[in-house]
Coordinates of C-alpha atoms and ligand atoms in Angstrom, one line a residue:
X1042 CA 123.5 101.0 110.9
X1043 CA 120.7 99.6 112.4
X1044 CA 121.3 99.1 116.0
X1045 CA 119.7 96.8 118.1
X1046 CA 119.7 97.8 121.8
X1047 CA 120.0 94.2 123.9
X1048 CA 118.3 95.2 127.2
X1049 CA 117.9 91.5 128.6
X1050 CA 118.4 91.0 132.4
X1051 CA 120.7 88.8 131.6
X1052 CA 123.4 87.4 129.0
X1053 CA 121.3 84.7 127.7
X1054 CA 118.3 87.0 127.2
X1055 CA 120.2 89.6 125.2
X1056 CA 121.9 86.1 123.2
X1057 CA 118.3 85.0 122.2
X1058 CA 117.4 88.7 121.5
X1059 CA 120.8 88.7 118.8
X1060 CA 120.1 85.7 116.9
X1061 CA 116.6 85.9 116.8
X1062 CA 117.1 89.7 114.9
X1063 CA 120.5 88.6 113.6
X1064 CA 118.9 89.1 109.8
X1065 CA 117.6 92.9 110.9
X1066 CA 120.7 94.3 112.4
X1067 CA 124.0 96.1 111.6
X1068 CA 125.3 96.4 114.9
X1069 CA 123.8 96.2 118.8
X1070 CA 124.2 98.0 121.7
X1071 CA 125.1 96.0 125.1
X1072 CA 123.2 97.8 127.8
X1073 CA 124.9 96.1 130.9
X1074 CA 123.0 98.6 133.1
X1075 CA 119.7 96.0 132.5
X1076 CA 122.0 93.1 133.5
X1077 CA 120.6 91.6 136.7
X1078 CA 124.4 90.1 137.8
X1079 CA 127.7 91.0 135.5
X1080 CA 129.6 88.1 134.4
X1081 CA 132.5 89.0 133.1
X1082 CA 132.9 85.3 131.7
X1083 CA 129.7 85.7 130.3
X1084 CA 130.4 88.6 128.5
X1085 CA 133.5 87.5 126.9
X1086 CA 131.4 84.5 126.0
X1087 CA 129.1 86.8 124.7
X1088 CA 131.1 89.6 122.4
X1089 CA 133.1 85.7 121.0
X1090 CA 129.4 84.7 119.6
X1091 CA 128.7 88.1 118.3
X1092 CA 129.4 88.5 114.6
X1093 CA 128.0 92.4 114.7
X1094 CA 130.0 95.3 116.2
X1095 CA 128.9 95.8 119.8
X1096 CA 128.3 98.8 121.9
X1097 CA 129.3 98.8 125.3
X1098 CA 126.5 101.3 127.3
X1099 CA 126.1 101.3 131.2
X1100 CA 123.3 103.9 131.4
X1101 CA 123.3 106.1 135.0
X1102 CA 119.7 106.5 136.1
X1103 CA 119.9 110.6 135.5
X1104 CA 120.4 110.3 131.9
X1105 CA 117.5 107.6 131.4
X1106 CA 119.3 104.5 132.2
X1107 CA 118.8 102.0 135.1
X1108 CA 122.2 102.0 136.7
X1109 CA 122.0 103.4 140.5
X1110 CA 125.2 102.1 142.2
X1111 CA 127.4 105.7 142.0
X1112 CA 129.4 106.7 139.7
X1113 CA 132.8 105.1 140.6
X1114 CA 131.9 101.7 140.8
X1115 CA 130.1 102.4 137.0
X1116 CA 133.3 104.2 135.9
X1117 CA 135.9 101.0 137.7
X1118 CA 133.0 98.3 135.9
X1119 CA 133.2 99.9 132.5
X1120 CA 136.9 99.6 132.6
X1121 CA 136.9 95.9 133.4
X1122 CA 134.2 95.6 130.6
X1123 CA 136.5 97.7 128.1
X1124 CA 139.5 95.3 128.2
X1125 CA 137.3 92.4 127.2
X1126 CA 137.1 94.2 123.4
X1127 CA 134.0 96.3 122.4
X1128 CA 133.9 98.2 119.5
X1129 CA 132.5 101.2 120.9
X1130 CA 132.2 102.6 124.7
X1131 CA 129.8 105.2 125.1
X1132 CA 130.6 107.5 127.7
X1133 CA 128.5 110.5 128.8
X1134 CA 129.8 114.0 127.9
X1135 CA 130.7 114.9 131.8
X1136 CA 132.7 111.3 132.0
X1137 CA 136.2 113.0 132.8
X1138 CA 139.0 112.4 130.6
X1139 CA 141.2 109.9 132.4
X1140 CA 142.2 106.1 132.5
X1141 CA 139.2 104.9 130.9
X1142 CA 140.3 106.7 127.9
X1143 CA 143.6 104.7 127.8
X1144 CA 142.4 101.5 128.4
X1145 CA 139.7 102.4 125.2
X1146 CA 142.3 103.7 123.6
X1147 CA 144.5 100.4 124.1
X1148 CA 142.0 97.9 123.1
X1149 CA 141.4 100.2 119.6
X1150 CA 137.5 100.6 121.2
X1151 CA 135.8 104.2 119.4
X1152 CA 134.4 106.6 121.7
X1153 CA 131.0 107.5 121.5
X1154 CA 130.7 111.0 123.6
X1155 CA 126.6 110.9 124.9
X1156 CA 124.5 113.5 125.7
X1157 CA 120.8 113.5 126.8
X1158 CA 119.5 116.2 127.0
X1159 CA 115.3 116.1 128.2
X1160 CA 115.0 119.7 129.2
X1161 CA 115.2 122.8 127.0
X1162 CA 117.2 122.1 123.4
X1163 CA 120.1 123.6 123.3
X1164 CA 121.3 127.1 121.8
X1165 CA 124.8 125.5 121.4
X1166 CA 124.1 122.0 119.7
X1167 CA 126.4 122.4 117.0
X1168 CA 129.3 124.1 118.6
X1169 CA 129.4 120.6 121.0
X1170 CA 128.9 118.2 118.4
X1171 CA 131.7 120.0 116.8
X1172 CA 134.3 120.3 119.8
X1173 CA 134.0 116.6 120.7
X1174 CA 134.3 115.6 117.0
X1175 CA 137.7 117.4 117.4
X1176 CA 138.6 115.2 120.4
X1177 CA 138.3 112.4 117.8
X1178 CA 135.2 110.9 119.4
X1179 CA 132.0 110.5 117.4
X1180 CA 129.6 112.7 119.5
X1181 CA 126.0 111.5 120.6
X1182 CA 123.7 113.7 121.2
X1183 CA 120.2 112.3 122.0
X1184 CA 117.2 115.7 122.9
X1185 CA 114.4 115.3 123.9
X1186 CA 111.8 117.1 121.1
X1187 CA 108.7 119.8 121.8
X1188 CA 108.4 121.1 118.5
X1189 CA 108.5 120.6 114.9
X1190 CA 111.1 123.6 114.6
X1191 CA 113.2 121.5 116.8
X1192 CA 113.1 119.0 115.0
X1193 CA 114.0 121.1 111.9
X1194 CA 117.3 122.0 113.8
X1195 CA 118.2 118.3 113.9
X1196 CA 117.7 117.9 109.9
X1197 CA 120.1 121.1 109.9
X1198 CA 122.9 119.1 111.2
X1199 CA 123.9 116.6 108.3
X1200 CA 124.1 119.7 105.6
X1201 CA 126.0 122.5 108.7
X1202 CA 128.4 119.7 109.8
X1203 CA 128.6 117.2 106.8
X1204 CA 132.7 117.4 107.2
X1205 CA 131.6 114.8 110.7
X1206 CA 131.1 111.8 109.0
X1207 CA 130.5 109.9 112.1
X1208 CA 128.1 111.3 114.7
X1209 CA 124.7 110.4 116.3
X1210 CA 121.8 113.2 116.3
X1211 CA 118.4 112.1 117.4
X1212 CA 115.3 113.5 118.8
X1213 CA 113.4 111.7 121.8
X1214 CA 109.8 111.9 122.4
X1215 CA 107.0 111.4 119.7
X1216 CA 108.5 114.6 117.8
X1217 CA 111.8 112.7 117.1
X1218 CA 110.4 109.8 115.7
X1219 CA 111.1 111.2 112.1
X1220 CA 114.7 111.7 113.0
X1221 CA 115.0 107.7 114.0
X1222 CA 113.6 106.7 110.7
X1223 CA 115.1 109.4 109.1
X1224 CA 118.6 108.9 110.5
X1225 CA 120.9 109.1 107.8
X1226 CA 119.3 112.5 106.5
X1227 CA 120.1 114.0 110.0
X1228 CA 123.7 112.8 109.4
X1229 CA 124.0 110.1 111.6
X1230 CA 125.5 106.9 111.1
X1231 CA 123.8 104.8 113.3
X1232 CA 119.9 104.6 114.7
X1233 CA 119.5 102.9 117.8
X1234 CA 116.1 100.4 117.9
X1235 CA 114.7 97.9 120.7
X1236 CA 113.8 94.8 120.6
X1237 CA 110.1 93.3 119.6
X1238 CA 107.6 94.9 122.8
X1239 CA 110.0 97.0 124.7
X1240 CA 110.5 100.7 123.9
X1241 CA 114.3 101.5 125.8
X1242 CA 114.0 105.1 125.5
X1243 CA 111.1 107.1 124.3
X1244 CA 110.5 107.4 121.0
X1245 CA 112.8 104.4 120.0
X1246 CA 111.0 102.1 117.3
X1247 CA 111.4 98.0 117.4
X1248 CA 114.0 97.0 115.1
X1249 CA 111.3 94.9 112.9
X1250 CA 109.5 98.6 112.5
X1251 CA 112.6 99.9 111.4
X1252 CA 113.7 97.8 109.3
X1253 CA 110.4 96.2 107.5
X1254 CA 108.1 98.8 107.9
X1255 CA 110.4 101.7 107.0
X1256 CA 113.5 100.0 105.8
X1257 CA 115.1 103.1 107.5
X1258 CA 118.6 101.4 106.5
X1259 CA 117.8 102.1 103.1
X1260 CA 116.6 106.0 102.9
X1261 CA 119.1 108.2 100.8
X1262 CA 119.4 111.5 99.5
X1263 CA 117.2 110.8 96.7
X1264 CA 114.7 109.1 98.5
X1265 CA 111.1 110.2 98.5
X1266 CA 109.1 111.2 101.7
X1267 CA 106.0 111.3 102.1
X1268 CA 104.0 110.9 105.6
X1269 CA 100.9 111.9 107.9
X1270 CA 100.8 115.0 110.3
X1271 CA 98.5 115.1 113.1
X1272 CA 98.7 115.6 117.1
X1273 CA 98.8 112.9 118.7
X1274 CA 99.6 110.9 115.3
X1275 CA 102.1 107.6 116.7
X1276 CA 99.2 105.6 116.6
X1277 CA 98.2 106.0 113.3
X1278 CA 97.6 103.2 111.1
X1279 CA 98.5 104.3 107.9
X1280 CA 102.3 104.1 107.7
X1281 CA 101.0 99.9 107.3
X1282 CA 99.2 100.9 104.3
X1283 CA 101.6 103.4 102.3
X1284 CA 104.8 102.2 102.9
X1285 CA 104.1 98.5 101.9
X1286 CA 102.8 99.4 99.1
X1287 CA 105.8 101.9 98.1
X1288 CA 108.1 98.9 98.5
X1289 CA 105.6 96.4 96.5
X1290 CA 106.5 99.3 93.9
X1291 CA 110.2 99.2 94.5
X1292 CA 109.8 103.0 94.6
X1293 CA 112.5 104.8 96.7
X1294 CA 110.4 106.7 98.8
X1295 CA 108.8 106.1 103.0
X1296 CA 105.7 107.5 104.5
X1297 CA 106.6 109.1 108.2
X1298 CA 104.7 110.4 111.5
X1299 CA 105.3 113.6 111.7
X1300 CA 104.3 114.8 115.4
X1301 CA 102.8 118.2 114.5
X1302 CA 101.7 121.3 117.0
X1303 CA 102.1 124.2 114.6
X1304 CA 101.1 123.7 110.8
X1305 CA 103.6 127.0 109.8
X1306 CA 106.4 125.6 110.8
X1307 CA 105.9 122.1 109.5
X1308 CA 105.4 123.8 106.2
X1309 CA 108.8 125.3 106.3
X1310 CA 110.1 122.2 107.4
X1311 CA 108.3 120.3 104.8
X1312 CA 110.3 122.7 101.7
X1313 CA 113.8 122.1 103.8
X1314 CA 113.4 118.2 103.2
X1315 CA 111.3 118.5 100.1
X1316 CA 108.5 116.5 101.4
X1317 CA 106.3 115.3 98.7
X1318 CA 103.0 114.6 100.4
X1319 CA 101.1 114.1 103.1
X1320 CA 98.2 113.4 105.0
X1321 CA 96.5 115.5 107.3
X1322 CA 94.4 114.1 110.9
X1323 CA 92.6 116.0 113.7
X1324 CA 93.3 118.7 114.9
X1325 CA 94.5 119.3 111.2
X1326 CA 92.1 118.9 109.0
X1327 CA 91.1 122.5 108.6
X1328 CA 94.1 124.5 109.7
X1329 CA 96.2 123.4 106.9
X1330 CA 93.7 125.6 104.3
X1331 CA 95.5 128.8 104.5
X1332 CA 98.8 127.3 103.8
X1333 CA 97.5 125.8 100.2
X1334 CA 97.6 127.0 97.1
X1335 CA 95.0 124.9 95.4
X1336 CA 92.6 122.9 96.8
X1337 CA 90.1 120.9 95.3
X1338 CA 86.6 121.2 95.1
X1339 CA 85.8 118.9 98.0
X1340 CA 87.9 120.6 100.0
X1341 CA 86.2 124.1 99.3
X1342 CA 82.6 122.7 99.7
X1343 CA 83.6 120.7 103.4
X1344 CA 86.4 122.9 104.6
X1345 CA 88.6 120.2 105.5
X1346 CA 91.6 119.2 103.9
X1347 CA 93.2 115.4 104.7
X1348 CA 95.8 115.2 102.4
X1349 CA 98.4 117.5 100.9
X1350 CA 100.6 117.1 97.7
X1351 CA 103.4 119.0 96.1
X1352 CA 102.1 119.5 92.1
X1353 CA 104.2 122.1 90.1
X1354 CA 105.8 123.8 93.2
X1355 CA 102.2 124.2 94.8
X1356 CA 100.9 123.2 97.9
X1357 CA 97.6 121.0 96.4
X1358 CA 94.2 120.0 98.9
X1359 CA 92.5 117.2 98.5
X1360 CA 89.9 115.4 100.7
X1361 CA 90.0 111.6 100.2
X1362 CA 87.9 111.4 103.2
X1363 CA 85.0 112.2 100.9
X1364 CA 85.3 109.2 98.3
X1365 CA 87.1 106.7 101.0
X1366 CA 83.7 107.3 103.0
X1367 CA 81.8 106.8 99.7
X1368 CA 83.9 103.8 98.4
X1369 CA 82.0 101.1 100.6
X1370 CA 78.8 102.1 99.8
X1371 CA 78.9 103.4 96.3
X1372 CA 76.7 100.9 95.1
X1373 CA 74.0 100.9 97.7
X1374 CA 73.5 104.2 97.0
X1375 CA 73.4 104.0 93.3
X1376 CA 70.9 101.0 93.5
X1377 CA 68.7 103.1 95.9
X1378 CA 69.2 100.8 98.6
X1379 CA 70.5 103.6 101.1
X1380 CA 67.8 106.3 100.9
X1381 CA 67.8 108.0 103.9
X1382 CA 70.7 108.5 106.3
X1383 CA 70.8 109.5 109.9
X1384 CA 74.8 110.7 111.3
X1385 CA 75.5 110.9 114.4
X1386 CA 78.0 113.9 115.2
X1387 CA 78.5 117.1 113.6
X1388 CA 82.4 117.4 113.9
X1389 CA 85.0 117.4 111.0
X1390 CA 84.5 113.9 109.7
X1391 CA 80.5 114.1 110.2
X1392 CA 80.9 117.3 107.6
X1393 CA 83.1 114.9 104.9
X1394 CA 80.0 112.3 105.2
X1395 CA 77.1 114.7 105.2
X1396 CA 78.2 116.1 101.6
X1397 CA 79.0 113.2 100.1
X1398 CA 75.6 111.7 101.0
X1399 CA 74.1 114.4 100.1
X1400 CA 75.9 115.0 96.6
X1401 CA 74.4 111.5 95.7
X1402 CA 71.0 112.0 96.6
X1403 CA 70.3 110.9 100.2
X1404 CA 68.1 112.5 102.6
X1405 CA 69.6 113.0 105.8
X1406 CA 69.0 113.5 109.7
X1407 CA 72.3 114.7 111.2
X1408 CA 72.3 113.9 115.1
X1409 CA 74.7 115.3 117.8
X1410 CA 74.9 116.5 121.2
X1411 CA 75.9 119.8 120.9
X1412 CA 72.8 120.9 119.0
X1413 CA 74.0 124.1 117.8
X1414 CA 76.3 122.0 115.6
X1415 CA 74.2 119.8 114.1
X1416 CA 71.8 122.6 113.2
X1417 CA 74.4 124.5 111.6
X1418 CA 76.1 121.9 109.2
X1419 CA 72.4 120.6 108.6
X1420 CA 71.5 124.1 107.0
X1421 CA 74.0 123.7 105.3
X1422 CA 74.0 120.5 103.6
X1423 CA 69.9 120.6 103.5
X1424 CA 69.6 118.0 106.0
X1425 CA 67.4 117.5 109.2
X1426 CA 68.6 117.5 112.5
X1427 CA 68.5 116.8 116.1
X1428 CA 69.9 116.2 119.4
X1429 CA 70.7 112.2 120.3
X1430 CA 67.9 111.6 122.1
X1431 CA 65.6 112.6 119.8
X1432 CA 66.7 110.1 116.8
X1433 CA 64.6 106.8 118.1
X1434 CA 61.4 109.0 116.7
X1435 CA 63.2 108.5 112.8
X1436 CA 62.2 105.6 111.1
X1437 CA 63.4 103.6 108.0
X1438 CA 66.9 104.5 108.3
X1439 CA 68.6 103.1 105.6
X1440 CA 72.2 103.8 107.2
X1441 CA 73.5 105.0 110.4
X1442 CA 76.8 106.8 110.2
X1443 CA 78.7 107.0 113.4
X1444 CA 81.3 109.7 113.3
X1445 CA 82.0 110.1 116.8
X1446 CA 85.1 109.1 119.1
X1447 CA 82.2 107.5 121.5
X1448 CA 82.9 104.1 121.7
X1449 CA 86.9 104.5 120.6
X1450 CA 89.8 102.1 122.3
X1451 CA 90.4 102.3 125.3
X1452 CA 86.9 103.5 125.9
X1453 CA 84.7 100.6 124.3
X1454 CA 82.1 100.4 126.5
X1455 CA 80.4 103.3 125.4
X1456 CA 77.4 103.2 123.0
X1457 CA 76.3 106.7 121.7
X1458 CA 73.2 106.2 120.8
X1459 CA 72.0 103.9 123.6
X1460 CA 68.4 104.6 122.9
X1461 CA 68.0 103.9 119.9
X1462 CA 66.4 100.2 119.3
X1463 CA 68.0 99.0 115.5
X1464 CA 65.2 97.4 113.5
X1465 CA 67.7 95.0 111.9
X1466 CA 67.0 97.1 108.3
X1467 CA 69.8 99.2 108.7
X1468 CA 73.2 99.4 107.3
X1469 CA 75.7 100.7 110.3
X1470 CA 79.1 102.5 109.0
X1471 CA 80.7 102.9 112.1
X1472 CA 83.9 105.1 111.2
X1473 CA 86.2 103.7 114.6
X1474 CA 88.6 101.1 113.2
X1475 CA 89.9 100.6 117.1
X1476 CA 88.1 97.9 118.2
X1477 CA 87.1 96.3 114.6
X1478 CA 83.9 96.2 116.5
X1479 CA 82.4 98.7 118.3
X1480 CA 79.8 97.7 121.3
X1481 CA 77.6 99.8 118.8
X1482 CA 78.4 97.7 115.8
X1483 CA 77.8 94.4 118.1
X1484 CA 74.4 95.7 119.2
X1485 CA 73.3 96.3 115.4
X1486 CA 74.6 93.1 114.5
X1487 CA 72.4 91.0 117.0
X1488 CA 69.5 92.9 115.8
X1489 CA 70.2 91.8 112.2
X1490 CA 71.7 95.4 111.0
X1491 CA 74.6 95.1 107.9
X1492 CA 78.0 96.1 109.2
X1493 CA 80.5 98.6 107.2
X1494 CA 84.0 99.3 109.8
X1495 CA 86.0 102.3 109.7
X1496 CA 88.6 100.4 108.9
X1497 CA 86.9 99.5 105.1
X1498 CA 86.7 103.7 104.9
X1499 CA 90.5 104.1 105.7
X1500 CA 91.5 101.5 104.0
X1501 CA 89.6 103.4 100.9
X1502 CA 90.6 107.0 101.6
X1503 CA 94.4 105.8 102.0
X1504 CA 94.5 103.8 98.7
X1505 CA 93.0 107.4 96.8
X1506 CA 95.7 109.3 99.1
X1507 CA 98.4 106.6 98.0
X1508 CA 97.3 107.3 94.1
X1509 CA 97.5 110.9 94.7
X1510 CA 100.9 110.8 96.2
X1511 CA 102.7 108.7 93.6
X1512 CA 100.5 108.7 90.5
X1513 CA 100.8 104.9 90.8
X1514 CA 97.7 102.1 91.4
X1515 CA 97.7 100.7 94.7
X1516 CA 99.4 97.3 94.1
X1517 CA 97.2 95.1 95.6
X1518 CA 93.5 95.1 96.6
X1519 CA 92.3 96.9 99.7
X1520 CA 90.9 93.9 101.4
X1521 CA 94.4 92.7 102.1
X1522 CA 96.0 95.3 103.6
X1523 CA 96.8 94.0 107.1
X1524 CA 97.5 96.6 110.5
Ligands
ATR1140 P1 86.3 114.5 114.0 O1 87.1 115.2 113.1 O2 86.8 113.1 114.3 O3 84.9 114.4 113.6 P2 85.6 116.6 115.9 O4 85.5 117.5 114.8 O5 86.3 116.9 117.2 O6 86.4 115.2 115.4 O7 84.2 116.0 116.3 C1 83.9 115.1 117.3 C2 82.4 114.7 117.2 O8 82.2 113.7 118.2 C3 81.5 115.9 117.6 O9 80.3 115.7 116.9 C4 81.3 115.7 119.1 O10 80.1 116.2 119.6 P3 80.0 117.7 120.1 O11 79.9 118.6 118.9 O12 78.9 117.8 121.0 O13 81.3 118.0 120.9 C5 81.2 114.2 119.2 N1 81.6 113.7 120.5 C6 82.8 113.6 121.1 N2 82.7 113.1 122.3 C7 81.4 112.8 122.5 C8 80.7 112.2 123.6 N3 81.3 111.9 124.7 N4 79.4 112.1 123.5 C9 78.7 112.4 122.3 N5 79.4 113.0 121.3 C10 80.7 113.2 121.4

């Protein structure tokens, strides 16, 4: 079940919320400890209009909620709540056993049995989920993640406790997110969502996410999953360009953000869930080498690796970095319109760009600010190079690649090559995609410069990675994938 937590200050709020989602949900989850004033009328009115089962929650302040008025006027308003009918209570873990229980109990409302755990995972996870399954409740058990192996322990619970059909396992923070989406292969029965704008509790995707982007309602057993490591990675676009396109292919498969720290244990994670591919971002890009068993000739000659598939029980490395850089300008550089090509930055994505111009027969000037850098990828890759101040003494630049995070959202006001003067001749391929335009992109376009965005070269490198992944075409052109 997809549930939709209503978190509305007030009844007709959360009513609004519930038909306006009413196609998207399976169930939704009354938080009455967002209610500005409890109307018991209301509510009544409320649960009468709602065709979906309804979670009662009244969240204390210690365990993430925003109820403060002590726990025995919480404990004395959930009761009142309970006889109005609600198909489930949730109660935290410490709640003692008592006449809250009967009144559930009497109004046939299920148990949920919370815990929130934000501090160290615990050793003894499955020995509680298992004594509170015996008290006939369905346990909760929401902890917060710091690591990938964590994580691992919550995709151990479905297979260790499978006899509990009904129990909710899910990891907070950026490293749960998988175990949202995910929900049903951690053995849960339920996956809790918020509503358009609003994230309830961290980590907790907006039901349209959920249910459009990664139809998490529909994963299975057989279903195949692919997805993107990287640190920080939640903010990566390319979820919006695979997983449309796997459902355009009515393949059963999702693409996922994995929050990685330490490549090792994803791998072993990665063979426990039989991940099929995925793609690799910074910090990444190089630290996955030793964990492949084949890579491909790209990846030997740059030493960076973005995307990783399974191929007969092997590990495989490929960089579609290299051809989605080369995609957009393919042609100028066939038709010798792009001759000569001056990068700025020497880091891992200045090293995809440097080969690939130079395997098609462009002279280039690589530019950065630590020098030492630029020198080094310069010898090797034949190119010139020198520090940022020096470039405005280069002349008839062809193209200007910009490979740097200067100028990146939130920071657009940066520029860096500020002394540079564009003669309006160039072709700038600025590799940000966040803003669409960069205050270097609008500089070169006032002087008359041609424009290529980073989106164009993820757009490219992610169609290649999508190929690679599923041995299927991209379904529809490039220029219409929207994010
Ligand atoms: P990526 O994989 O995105 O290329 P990277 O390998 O960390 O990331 O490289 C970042 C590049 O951006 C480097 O060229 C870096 O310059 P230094 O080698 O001098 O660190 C450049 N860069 C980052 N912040 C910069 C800044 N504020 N000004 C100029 N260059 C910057």
């Amino acid at each position: 079940m997809l549930c939709l937590s209503l978190n509305g200050e007030t009844i007709k709020d959360n009513l609004n919320m519930y038909f306006e989602n009413i196609d998207l949900l399976d169930s939704v989850e009354l938080r009455v400890d967002f209610l500005k004033h409890v109307d018991l009328e209301e509510i009544a009115e409320f649960l009468e209009k709602c065709r979906h089962p309804v979670i009662l929650t009244c969240r204390r302040e210690k365990d993430g909620g925003r109820y403060s008025n002590g726990e025995k006027s919480r404990l004395a308003l959930l009761k009142k709540l309970l006889k109005l009918g609600f198909d489930y209570v949730d109660l935290e873990e410490d709640v003692k056993k008592g006449e809250i229980d009967t009144v559930a109990k009497d109004m046939s409302t299920r148990i949920i049995r919370s815990v929130h755990i934000f501090d160290e995972f615990p050793a003894d996870l499955f020995a509680r989920i298992q004594k509170t399954a015996a008290n006939g409740e369905i346990p909760k058990f929401a902890i917060m993640l710091h690591s990938i192996k964590e994580l691992h322990t919550i995709f151990n619970v479905k297979h260790e406790l499978r006899s509990i059909k009904e129990k909710i396992i899910l990891g907070m923070g950026s490293f749960g997110v998988p175990s949202r989406i995910l929900y049903k292969l951690t053995g849960s029965f339920l996956t809790y969502c918020s509503p358009r704008g609003s994230e309830i509790a961290e980590g907790q995707l907006p039901l349209n996410t959920m249910k459009n982007l990664y139809s998490a309602d529909e994963v299975d057993e057989r279903t195949i999953i692919y997805g993107i490591i990287g640190n920080p990675v939640m903010h990566s676009a390319s979820p919006e360009i695979h997983n449309p396109a796997l459902k355009e292919l009515k393949l059963n498969a999702v693409y996922v953000p994995f929050q990685v720290k330490n490549i090792r244990d994803f791998f072993i994670f990665a063979e426990k869930l039989g991940i099929r591919g995925f793609s690799v971002t910074v910090p990444h890009k190089q630290a996955v080498l030793p964990y492949l068993g084949k890579i491909s000739r790209e990846v030997k000659l740059i030493g960076s690796c973005n995307t990783v598939v399974k191929e007969k029980q092997l590990w495989k490395g490929i960089n579609t970095d290299y051809y989605g850089f080369l995609k957009p300008i393919y042609n100028l550089l066939e038709s010798n319109r792009i001759k000569k090509g001056l990068i700025i930055g020497a880091g891992g994505a200045a090293r995809s760009v440097a080969w690939a111009l130079r395997n098609h027969g462009c002279s280039i000037i690589i530019a950065n600010r630590t020098v030492e850098k630029a020198k080094y990828l310069a010898a090797e890759t034949g190119a010139k190079w020198a520090s940022i101040d020096e470039i405005k003494k280069f002349t008839s630049i062809d193209l200007i690649v910009q490979t740097t995070n200067v100028g990146m959202y939130p920071e657009i006001d940066n520029d860096p090559i500020e002394n540079y003067s564009f003669t309006g001749n160039e072709i700038l391929y600025d590799l940000i995609y966040t803003p669409a335009k960069t205050k270097l992109m609008l500089r070169a376009e006032k002087a008359g410069a041609e424009l290529i965005s980073g989106k164009e070269m993820l757009i490219s490198q992610g169609i290649y990675q999508f190929e690679a992944f599923t041995g299927h075409d991209f379904p529809y052109p490039g220029d219409t994938v929207i994010f």
